[in-house]
Each structure stands twice: as C-alpha cells, then as structure tokens.
Amino acid sequence: MSATEDETPLPRGMVVAEAWKQLGDGVKALSNTSGRPLARTVKLILDPLVLRPTGHRRFSQTLMTRREAEALCDAILNARELLSATAEWFTILKQVRRQRRIADGNPQDLYFQRCYELAHLHGPPETATAQTLADDVIDDVHNARADKTVENLRDHVNDPVQRPRLEQLLADVWLRPRTSVSSSFTPETLERLLSECSDTTHYRTLVDGAAGSAQSIHLDDDGNARAYGLTVHDLIQPPVLGERASKSRLPRPFDRSILERMFASFTTVFHRETMADIPTLVVEEIHRSHAPWQLSNEHSRVMMALGWAAVRNLSGDAATPVGRAHIRLRSRWQREAYVRRVLRLPTPTASGVPDDLHEDILHVQRPYMRRLWVRLHGRELRNEGLEPEAVWDLLDGVLRSVIMDQRSRLRENLAHRGVST
C-alpha cells in the first residue's frame, strides 16, 4: 500500500457499511433493506459495545485514514459470531413480544443491547433454553418501564397532596430573576461552526463559553420568542402545572403546561429505564421551564442557537447564507416542489394550501425550531449526551422531519379535497 493511498480520508459511515455487508445474511435482522446496519444497530450495538470509540479514539474519527479504516473493519468482522447470535436473539424476542401482544416501545431500542448481552453470555439461542431466557428479558425490560407511564405521571401531578407543593414550587421558580450570563460569545463563532458543519473545536468553544445561554437573552424581548415559533405570545408566560394533555393538541413548546411537556416525551420515549423517577422528573421540568431556552443543558442551548442561525433565512433569497450548513439546508428546503409553488404564489388561497401550513412554509424556521426544541428536550429527559460529531446530523435531521410532516399534511389536504396524489 502506498503512502498516498494510506492518507486518503474515508468517511466512517462508508467504512462501517462496507464491513457490515461482509457479515452476510447472519445479521439480516439488524440490517436495513440495503444490507447496511440500521441506525439503531450502530447507535446501540456497534458503537457502544463492539467499537467503543470513547476508548479507541481511532474509531471515532468522522474521516479515517486507510489504516484506521482497516482496523475498524477488522473489529466488526471479528465480532461476526457475536453479531449473528445477537440477530438471532432479536428475532426470538420479537416473536415472544408478538405472542404476548406487547405494543409498548420500539423493539430495537428496547431489546438490541439485551440481545447482545444474551449472545455474549449464551451464544446463539438453543431450543431448550431460548424461550425461557427470552421471557425473562421481556419481563425485565417492561417491568423496568412499568412505573413510568402517562397514567402514573398524570396521577402524580394531580395528586391532592403533591399538587399544592408542585404549584408553589413552580410559582417560586418563576419569581426568581434570571441568572445573568457572562459569555465571550460572538455571532462569528456560530458562523465559523456552521461554515464547516462539524467543527468540534468551535462547538466545544460555544458550549464552554455558554453561547447558547447568551443567545437566549433575546427571547425575553417583545415578540422574539413568538418569531422563533416557540410561543403564541409576545412575551413568554410562566407555564401552569396542567391537569390533562393530548398529543394531538399540544401547544407551542413554551406554552405547554408542565404535564404537557412531560406527556409528549412519555408517549414517544423508548429508554424509560434511563430516566429518573416521576417525582424527580417533574421537579426537574419545573426548574427547566425557567432556564435559558427552557432547556437544562448548555449543549441543548447551543444547538438551539445554531439551529436558528442555520435556518432563519431558508425561505429568503436575498440574505447571505451562513456557511456550508446554511447552504445545504436551504438547498434541501428549496428543492421541494411544494415549497417552490408556495413561494411563487401570493396568498394561501392561490396556493390551495391551508392557512396554517402556508404560514409554516413561508416561515419554516418556526416549525423547525419547535421540532428542534422537542428533540433536545427529549434527549434531556433520557439523559442522552450530544457529541460534537452529531451536530450536523441533528440540524439536517430536523429539517428532513419538518419536510416529511409538511408533505404528509399536504397529502391529507389533497385527499380531503378529492385530488389524486
């Protein structure tokens, strides 16, 4: 191998995918239709259990040398038997899940790591013991989640003994003046990160410098939080504790009650065993509601500041793009046919699009910031960290999600009007 070949950078994702394909059909249950590892396979099995990049820095690089790529490929191929056994156990656990008519949670999130554990302890499943072991794992997983239900959350918030105490705590928290933030943050730091999409040095500088908290100060100005799509009010209002919640009728993030904020994540979160107990979660949420960006972690706050910088002018054509991230996001957004149509036509009536959806398309930064907040809030409840390498994936993934939602709403509108799609 020549020195030039050895220095050619290779994307980590491509290296993982190529190594995975060499494992063959034995890992089909952990693969997508293209034969690549599922995103959750990488997140829950390969990275934390096989490659362990935190302990093997050469496996953590986004771009890898040829030598690093070969080492990573060898690590995956050396785990062939363990990964094949994991796939077999996953198939069995899904069968047991269906037999017991369990619909709670995502099977990949719930069982992937437990299947790897079974494979490590017992090897491939054996007929004589597989059913018993699978039953034990299913019981263990779902019993650990049983206390963190929407019903138990609602009961706790509405408990006659707890409710007055929680309402007093909420009032006390919102009577406190906001802590002033000392930061060396400048908008140029945001722009430098967005110009590269994944500059880990600048990201850590933003977090260490409390840039997200500093940027949140603007939310208290008249109309800014509403312009960001986070509330319908000109000024942010203190939340109420709440008595009930409906997933189909959730207000803007800053307008949600404490119960509604918790409810939204309880209905979608899969790793409830990583969450604190309900009383602790409710108290944390009350304090979070008065924090900058109404988020607890500086990583989350920095992501909100980055998100706004990256998408605030997606629908415009005169503003100068802020780095490669902005250019790539705006290109993705303006490629959409429905977006081009709405931007060409002067009124909702002319476009044939419902008023609220028309508004969201004209001001896409608002649904974008709402969805970004929800994702970051969910991560905080699940105690999930955010690695610098994941910044671009999160920014891009939120826009993809907004686009898919708008497409779905348009299809429903056309179907309701009797127009063929």
Short mmCIF file of C-alpha atoms in Angstrom, two decimals:
data_model
loop_
_atom_site.label_atom_id
_atom_site.label_comp_id
_atom_site.label_asym_id
_atom_site.label_seq_id
_atom_site.Cartn_x
_atom_site.Cartn_y
_atom_site.Cartn_z
CA MET A 1 0.00 0.00 0.00
CA SER A 2 1.42 3.38 -0.98
CA ALA A 3 1.71 6.33 1.37
CA THR A 4 -0.76 8.25 -0.81
CA GLU A 5 -3.40 5.53 -0.52
CA ASP A 6 -2.86 5.36 3.23
CA GLU A 7 -3.50 9.09 3.57
CA THR A 8 -6.74 9.13 1.56
CA PRO A 9 -9.53 10.01 4.04
CA LEU A 10 -12.51 7.65 4.12
CA PRO A 11 -15.92 8.51 5.64
CA ARG A 12 -16.52 6.45 8.76
CA GLY A 13 -20.09 5.62 7.76
CA MET A 14 -18.92 4.16 4.47
CA VAL A 15 -16.29 2.03 6.21
CA VAL A 16 -18.86 0.66 8.66
CA ALA A 17 -21.32 -0.09 5.86
CA GLU A 18 -18.75 -1.93 3.75
CA ALA A 19 -17.58 -4.03 6.71
CA TRP A 20 -21.16 -4.81 7.64
CA LYS A 21 -22.00 -6.12 4.18
CA GLN A 22 -19.23 -8.69 4.56
CA LEU A 23 -21.07 -10.20 7.54
CA GLY A 24 -23.75 -11.53 5.18
CA ASP A 25 -27.27 -12.77 5.95
CA GLY A 26 -26.41 -13.70 9.52
CA VAL A 27 -27.08 -10.12 10.63
CA LYS A 28 -30.13 -9.52 8.44
CA ALA A 29 -32.34 -8.81 11.47
CA LEU A 30 -30.04 -5.91 12.35
CA SER A 31 -29.83 -4.53 8.79
CA ASN A 32 -31.95 -2.35 6.53
CA THR A 33 -33.21 -3.30 3.09
CA SER A 34 -29.92 -2.14 1.52
CA GLY A 35 -27.90 -4.51 3.66
CA ARG A 36 -26.44 -1.71 5.76
CA PRO A 37 -26.62 -1.67 9.57
CA LEU A 38 -29.72 0.04 10.92
CA ALA A 39 -29.10 3.42 12.51
CA ARG A 40 -30.02 1.92 15.87
CA THR A 41 -27.65 -1.00 15.24
CA VAL A 42 -24.80 1.50 15.01
CA LYS A 43 -26.03 3.59 17.92
CA LEU A 44 -26.91 0.79 20.34
CA ILE A 45 -24.66 -2.14 19.37
CA LEU A 46 -21.70 -1.30 17.13
CA ASP A 47 -20.54 1.96 18.70
CA PRO A 48 -21.03 1.29 22.43
CA LEU A 49 -20.45 -2.48 22.52
CA VAL A 50 -18.23 -3.50 19.59
CA LEU A 51 -16.16 -0.49 18.50
CA ARG A 52 -16.28 1.55 21.76
CA PRO A 53 -14.88 4.74 20.15
CA THR A 54 -14.57 6.51 23.51
CA GLY A 55 -11.84 4.03 24.43
CA HIS A 56 -10.49 3.62 20.90
CA ARG A 57 -10.06 7.11 19.54
CA ARG A 58 -9.00 5.87 16.10
CA PHE A 59 -12.56 4.52 15.65
CA SER A 60 -14.21 7.85 16.48
CA GLN A 61 -12.98 9.90 13.52
CA THR A 62 -15.54 11.12 11.01
CA LEU A 63 -12.88 10.83 8.30
CA MET A 64 -10.47 7.91 8.67
CA THR A 65 -7.09 7.02 7.25
CA ARG A 66 -6.81 3.78 5.33
CA ARG A 67 -5.07 2.15 8.29
CA GLU A 68 -7.80 3.27 10.73
CA ALA A 69 -10.46 2.04 8.31
CA GLU A 70 -8.85 -1.40 8.08
CA ALA A 71 -8.66 -1.65 11.87
CA LEU A 72 -12.32 -0.69 12.21
CA CYS A 73 -13.32 -3.21 9.54
CA ASP A 74 -11.35 -5.95 11.33
CA ALA A 75 -13.08 -5.13 14.63
CA ILE A 76 -16.51 -5.59 13.04
CA LEU A 77 -15.58 -8.78 11.20
CA ASN A 78 -14.01 -10.25 14.36
CA ALA A 79 -17.40 -9.83 16.06
CA ARG A 80 -19.20 -11.79 13.31
CA GLU A 81 -20.32 -14.70 15.53
CA LEU A 82 -21.42 -12.41 18.35
CA LEU A 83 -23.39 -10.15 15.99
CA SER A 84 -25.02 -13.12 14.24
CA ALA A 85 -26.11 -14.52 17.62
CA THR A 86 -27.43 -11.07 18.57
CA ALA A 87 -29.55 -11.03 15.41
CA GLU A 88 -30.93 -14.50 16.22
CA TRP A 89 -31.85 -13.44 19.75
CA PHE A 90 -33.54 -10.31 18.42
CA THR A 91 -35.71 -12.42 16.13
CA ILE A 92 -36.75 -14.61 19.08
CA LEU A 93 -37.51 -11.66 21.37
CA LYS A 94 -39.70 -10.11 18.68
CA GLN A 95 -41.60 -13.41 18.38
CA VAL A 96 -42.16 -13.51 22.15
CA ARG A 97 -43.24 -9.86 22.07
CA ARG A 98 -45.85 -10.66 19.39
CA GLN A 99 -47.07 -13.74 21.27
CA ARG A 100 -47.63 -11.60 24.37
CA ARG A 101 -49.22 -8.80 22.33
CA ILE A 102 -46.86 -6.15 23.66
CA ALA A 103 -47.06 -2.87 21.74
CA ASP A 104 -45.16 -0.60 24.13
CA GLY A 105 -41.97 0.98 22.78
CA ASN A 106 -39.70 0.30 19.84
CA PRO A 107 -38.29 -3.28 19.83
CA GLN A 108 -34.89 -2.16 18.54
CA ASP A 109 -34.50 0.42 21.30
CA LEU A 110 -35.74 -1.96 23.96
CA TYR A 111 -34.03 -5.22 23.01
CA PHE A 112 -30.91 -4.62 20.90
CA GLN A 113 -28.49 -4.29 23.80
CA ARG A 114 -30.17 -7.07 25.77
CA CYS A 115 -29.83 -9.35 22.74
CA TYR A 116 -26.13 -8.56 22.55
CA GLU A 117 -25.89 -9.44 26.25
CA LEU A 118 -27.66 -12.76 25.62
CA ALA A 119 -25.33 -13.51 22.73
CA HIS A 120 -22.30 -12.71 24.87
CA LEU A 121 -23.46 -14.89 27.79
CA HIS A 122 -25.15 -17.78 25.96
CA GLY A 123 -24.02 -17.67 22.35
CA PRO A 124 -26.64 -18.48 19.67
CA PRO A 125 -30.07 -19.35 21.09
CA GLU A 126 -30.67 -23.03 21.82
CA THR A 127 -34.12 -24.55 21.52
CA ALA A 128 -34.20 -25.86 25.08
CA THR A 129 -33.50 -22.54 26.82
CA ALA A 130 -34.25 -19.80 24.30
CA GLN A 131 -37.93 -19.33 25.21
CA THR A 132 -37.25 -19.09 28.95
CA LEU A 133 -34.38 -16.64 28.54
CA ALA A 134 -36.39 -14.52 26.11
CA ASP A 135 -39.37 -14.45 28.51
CA ASP A 136 -37.10 -13.31 31.35
CA VAL A 137 -35.66 -10.46 29.26
CA ILE A 138 -39.10 -9.30 28.11
CA ASP A 139 -40.35 -9.30 31.72
CA ASP A 140 -37.28 -7.43 32.93
CA VAL A 141 -37.43 -4.77 30.22
CA HIS A 142 -41.11 -3.99 30.52
CA ASN A 143 -41.29 -4.16 34.31
CA ALA A 144 -38.50 -1.56 34.44
CA ARG A 145 -40.70 0.72 32.32
CA ALA A 146 -43.98 -0.02 34.06
CA ASP A 147 -43.88 2.80 36.60
CA LYS A 148 -43.06 5.50 34.02
CA THR A 149 -46.43 5.62 32.32
CA VAL A 150 -48.62 8.52 31.25
CA GLU A 151 -51.22 7.42 33.79
CA ASN A 152 -48.74 7.48 36.68
CA LEU A 153 -47.41 10.86 35.55
CA ARG A 154 -50.93 12.30 35.42
CA ASP A 155 -51.80 10.80 38.80
CA HIS A 156 -48.70 12.30 40.40
CA VAL A 157 -49.30 15.80 39.04
CA ASN A 158 -52.96 15.69 40.11
CA ASP A 159 -52.37 14.05 43.49
CA PRO A 160 -54.18 16.18 46.15
CA VAL A 161 -51.11 16.10 48.42
CA GLN A 162 -48.46 16.71 45.74
CA ARG A 163 -50.23 19.29 43.58
CA PRO A 164 -50.18 22.26 46.01
CA ARG A 165 -46.48 21.66 46.69
CA LEU A 166 -45.67 21.49 42.97
CA GLU A 167 -47.71 24.61 42.17
CA GLN A 168 -45.89 26.53 44.90
CA LEU A 169 -42.53 25.35 43.58
CA LEU A 170 -43.49 26.47 40.06
CA ALA A 171 -44.51 29.90 41.33
CA ASP A 172 -41.30 30.26 43.36
CA VAL A 173 -39.09 29.25 40.42
CA TRP A 174 -40.67 31.82 38.14
CA LEU A 175 -40.41 34.58 40.74
CA ARG A 176 -36.63 34.26 40.70
CA PRO A 177 -34.74 36.71 38.47
CA ARG A 178 -32.98 35.09 35.55
CA THR A 179 -29.30 34.47 36.17
CA SER A 180 -27.17 36.81 34.10
CA VAL A 181 -24.86 35.02 31.68
CA SER A 182 -21.25 36.05 31.34
CA SER A 183 -20.06 34.91 27.93
CA SER A 184 -17.42 35.76 25.37
CA PHE A 185 -19.82 34.55 22.69
CA THR A 186 -19.92 36.36 19.37
CA PRO A 187 -22.13 35.55 16.36
CA GLU A 188 -18.95 34.95 14.37
CA THR A 189 -18.28 31.83 16.47
CA LEU A 190 -21.62 30.39 15.38
CA GLU A 191 -20.84 31.23 11.78
CA ARG A 192 -17.44 29.54 11.93
CA LEU A 193 -19.04 26.31 13.14
CA LEU A 194 -21.82 26.46 10.56
CA SER A 195 -19.26 27.10 7.83
CA GLU A 196 -17.76 23.65 8.47
CA CYS A 197 -20.90 21.83 9.69
CA SER A 198 -18.92 19.64 12.11
CA ASP A 199 -16.07 21.62 13.61
CA THR A 200 -15.73 20.01 17.04
CA THR A 201 -13.30 22.65 18.33
CA HIS A 202 -15.70 25.52 17.69
CA TYR A 203 -18.60 23.50 19.12
CA ARG A 204 -16.78 22.94 22.41
CA THR A 205 -15.85 26.63 22.46
CA LEU A 206 -19.53 27.55 22.15
CA VAL A 207 -20.54 25.17 24.95
CA ASP A 208 -17.70 26.19 27.28
CA GLY A 209 -18.45 29.85 26.59
CA ALA A 210 -22.20 29.50 27.41
CA ALA A 211 -23.05 30.74 23.91
CA GLY A 212 -26.48 29.12 23.95
CA SER A 213 -27.41 30.78 27.23
CA ALA A 214 -26.13 34.12 25.99
CA GLN A 215 -28.17 33.88 22.79
CA SER A 216 -31.34 33.07 24.77
CA ILE A 217 -31.39 36.57 26.25
CA HIS A 218 -33.07 37.77 23.04
CA LEU A 219 -36.08 35.55 23.80
CA ASP A 220 -37.19 37.96 26.53
CA ASP A 221 -37.53 40.82 24.04
CA ASP A 222 -41.02 41.67 22.84
CA GLY A 223 -42.08 39.29 20.05
CA ASN A 224 -38.82 37.36 19.63
CA ALA A 225 -39.91 34.06 21.16
CA ARG A 226 -43.06 34.23 19.01
CA ALA A 227 -40.95 34.91 15.90
CA TYR A 228 -38.93 31.81 16.76
CA GLY A 229 -42.18 29.80 16.74
CA LEU A 230 -41.87 28.79 20.39
CA THR A 231 -44.94 30.63 21.75
CA VAL A 232 -48.03 32.45 20.50
CA HIS A 233 -47.46 35.30 22.99
CA ASP A 234 -45.40 38.45 22.52
CA LEU A 235 -43.74 37.80 25.87
CA ILE A 236 -43.01 34.40 27.40
CA GLN A 237 -45.61 33.42 30.00
CA PRO A 238 -44.99 31.18 33.04
CA PRO A 239 -46.42 27.70 32.45
CA VAL A 240 -49.16 26.16 34.55
CA LEU A 241 -48.83 22.74 36.12
CA GLY A 242 -51.67 21.32 34.00
CA GLU A 243 -54.26 18.62 34.61
CA ARG A 244 -54.53 16.74 31.32
CA ALA A 245 -52.79 16.52 27.96
CA SER A 246 -53.50 15.35 24.42
CA LYS A 247 -50.75 14.54 21.93
CA SER A 248 -52.88 15.77 19.03
CA ARG A 249 -53.47 19.20 20.59
CA LEU A 250 -50.15 20.21 22.10
CA PRO A 251 -49.48 23.99 22.20
CA ARG A 252 -46.18 25.61 21.19
CA PRO A 253 -43.28 24.45 23.39
CA PHE A 254 -43.16 27.47 25.73
CA ASP A 255 -46.96 27.48 26.04
CA ARG A 256 -47.21 23.89 27.25
CA SER A 257 -48.05 23.05 30.81
CA ILE A 258 -45.54 21.07 32.85
CA LEU A 259 -47.71 17.99 32.34
CA GLU A 260 -47.86 18.53 28.57
CA ARG A 261 -44.07 18.83 28.33
CA MET A 262 -43.64 15.57 30.20
CA PHE A 263 -46.52 13.86 28.41
CA ALA A 264 -45.07 14.50 24.96
CA SER A 265 -41.89 12.63 25.82
CA PHE A 266 -43.57 9.87 27.83
CA THR A 267 -45.61 8.88 24.78
CA THR A 268 -42.60 8.63 22.46
CA VAL A 269 -39.53 7.88 24.59
CA PHE A 270 -38.27 4.30 24.46
CA HIS A 271 -35.47 4.17 27.02
CA ARG A 272 -37.58 4.98 30.05
CA GLU A 273 -35.27 2.93 32.23
CA THR A 274 -32.62 5.63 31.71
CA MET A 275 -34.97 8.30 33.06
CA ALA A 276 -35.29 9.40 36.67
CA ASP A 277 -38.38 8.56 38.72
CA ILE A 278 -41.55 10.57 38.05
CA PRO A 279 -41.36 12.88 41.12
CA THR A 280 -37.77 13.82 40.25
CA LEU A 281 -38.62 14.35 36.58
CA VAL A 282 -41.49 16.70 37.41
CA VAL A 283 -39.36 18.82 39.74
CA GLU A 284 -36.59 18.95 37.12
CA GLU A 285 -39.13 20.03 34.49
CA ILE A 286 -40.37 22.87 36.68
CA HIS A 287 -36.81 24.20 37.03
CA ARG A 288 -36.12 23.59 33.32
CA SER A 289 -39.12 25.75 32.37
CA HIS A 290 -37.35 28.86 33.71
CA ALA A 291 -33.90 28.06 32.28
CA PRO A 292 -32.43 29.62 29.11
CA TRP A 293 -34.30 28.26 26.08
CA GLN A 294 -36.29 26.32 28.73
CA LEU A 295 -33.63 23.61 28.48
CA SER A 296 -31.24 22.39 31.18
CA ASN A 297 -28.02 21.60 29.34
CA GLU A 298 -25.71 24.06 27.63
CA HIS A 299 -25.27 21.56 24.78
CA SER A 300 -29.01 21.83 24.09
CA ARG A 301 -28.97 25.61 24.30
CA VAL A 302 -26.07 25.86 21.87
CA MET A 303 -27.98 23.64 19.44
CA MET A 304 -30.98 26.00 19.60
CA ALA A 305 -28.72 28.95 18.82
CA LEU A 306 -27.08 27.03 15.97
CA GLY A 307 -30.46 25.92 14.63
CA TRP A 308 -31.76 29.48 14.46
CA ALA A 309 -28.60 30.73 12.77
CA ALA A 310 -28.78 27.92 10.23
CA VAL A 311 -32.45 28.25 9.20
CA ARG A 312 -33.59 31.79 9.89
CA ASN A 313 -33.43 32.75 6.20
CA LEU A 314 -34.20 29.47 4.43
CA SER A 315 -37.22 30.92 2.66
CA GLY A 316 -35.49 34.16 1.68
CA ASP A 317 -33.42 34.77 -1.40
CA ALA A 318 -31.58 37.96 -0.52
CA ALA A 319 -29.83 37.03 2.71
CA THR A 320 -26.23 35.89 2.59
CA PRO A 321 -26.00 32.19 3.57
CA VAL A 322 -24.21 31.48 6.86
CA GLY A 323 -21.67 28.85 5.88
CA ARG A 324 -21.98 25.41 4.34
CA ALA A 325 -24.62 24.25 6.82
CA HIS A 326 -26.98 27.06 5.81
CA ILE A 327 -26.32 26.49 2.11
CA ARG A 328 -27.00 22.74 2.37
CA LEU A 329 -30.16 23.20 4.44
CA ARG A 330 -31.51 25.91 2.16
CA SER A 331 -30.78 23.77 -0.90
CA ARG A 332 -32.67 20.83 0.64
CA TRP A 333 -35.60 23.07 1.51
CA GLN A 334 -35.91 24.92 -1.78
CA ARG A 335 -35.63 21.69 -3.84
CA GLU A 336 -39.11 20.74 -2.60
CA ALA A 337 -41.74 21.26 -5.32
CA TYR A 338 -44.43 22.28 -2.86
CA VAL A 339 -42.10 24.88 -1.35
CA ARG A 340 -41.33 26.41 -4.74
CA ARG A 341 -45.03 26.59 -5.53
CA VAL A 342 -45.99 28.31 -2.27
CA LEU A 343 -43.12 30.78 -2.50
CA ARG A 344 -44.21 31.76 -6.04
CA LEU A 345 -47.84 32.42 -5.19
CA PRO A 346 -49.01 35.44 -3.22
CA THR A 347 -51.77 34.04 -0.97
CA PRO A 348 -52.84 30.84 0.77
CA THR A 349 -55.95 30.79 -1.42
CA ALA A 350 -53.89 30.93 -4.59
CA SER A 351 -51.65 28.09 -3.43
CA GLY A 352 -54.52 25.85 -2.32
CA VAL A 353 -52.66 25.19 0.94
CA PRO A 354 -54.32 25.52 4.38
CA ASP A 355 -53.54 28.82 6.09
CA ASP A 356 -51.52 27.33 8.95
CA LEU A 357 -49.43 25.14 6.66
CA HIS A 358 -48.91 28.04 4.25
CA GLU A 359 -47.60 30.10 7.16
CA ASP A 360 -45.24 27.30 8.24
CA ILE A 361 -43.84 27.03 4.72
CA LEU A 362 -43.29 30.79 4.39
CA HIS A 363 -41.63 30.84 7.82
CA VAL A 364 -40.11 27.38 8.02
CA GLN A 365 -37.78 28.47 10.83
CA ARG A 366 -40.76 28.33 13.20
CA PRO A 367 -41.74 24.66 12.80
CA TYR A 368 -38.03 23.89 12.59
CA MET A 369 -37.25 25.49 15.94
CA ARG A 370 -40.26 23.82 17.56
CA ARG A 371 -39.16 20.39 16.37
CA LEU A 372 -35.54 21.01 17.34
CA TRP A 373 -36.65 22.02 20.85
CA VAL A 374 -38.77 18.89 21.21
CA ARG A 375 -35.87 16.65 20.19
CA LEU A 376 -33.44 18.33 22.54
CA HIS A 377 -35.95 18.26 25.38
CA GLY A 378 -36.49 14.54 24.84
CA ARG A 379 -32.74 13.95 24.91
CA GLU A 380 -32.52 15.72 28.23
CA LEU A 381 -35.27 13.59 29.74
CA ARG A 382 -33.45 10.47 28.54
CA ASN A 383 -30.09 11.74 29.80
CA GLU A 384 -28.64 11.48 26.29
CA GLY A 385 -25.50 13.44 25.58
CA LEU A 386 -24.74 15.17 22.31
CA GLU A 387 -21.38 14.55 20.69
CA PRO A 388 -19.92 17.33 18.52
CA GLU A 389 -19.84 14.92 15.58
CA ALA A 390 -23.66 14.65 15.75
CA VAL A 391 -24.33 18.39 15.34
CA TRP A 392 -24.84 18.32 11.59
CA ASP A 393 -26.91 15.11 11.68
CA LEU A 394 -29.28 16.72 14.17
CA LEU A 395 -29.60 20.01 12.26
CA ASP A 396 -30.21 18.19 8.98
CA GLY A 397 -32.47 15.54 10.51
CA VAL A 398 -34.82 18.12 11.99
CA LEU A 399 -35.33 19.76 8.58
CA ARG A 400 -35.97 16.36 6.96
CA SER A 401 -38.57 15.68 9.63
CA VAL A 402 -40.27 19.04 9.03
CA ILE A 403 -40.38 18.37 5.29
CA MET A 404 -41.88 14.89 5.76
CA ASP A 405 -44.52 16.31 8.09
CA GLN A 406 -45.46 19.04 5.62
CA ARG A 407 -45.66 16.56 2.75
CA SER A 408 -47.96 14.39 4.84
CA ARG A 409 -50.20 17.33 5.72
CA LEU A 410 -50.38 18.32 2.05
CA ARG A 411 -51.35 14.78 1.01
CA GLU A 412 -54.08 14.72 3.64
CA ASN A 413 -55.36 18.10 2.43
CA LEU A 414 -55.43 16.95 -1.20
CA ALA A 415 -57.16 13.70 -0.25
CA HIS A 416 -59.78 15.64 1.71
CA ARG A 417 -60.39 17.82 -1.36
CA GLY A 418 -60.65 14.74 -3.56
CA VAL A 419 -57.47 15.49 -5.51
CA SER A 420 -55.44 12.46 -6.56
CA THR A 421 -51.82 12.30 -5.32
#
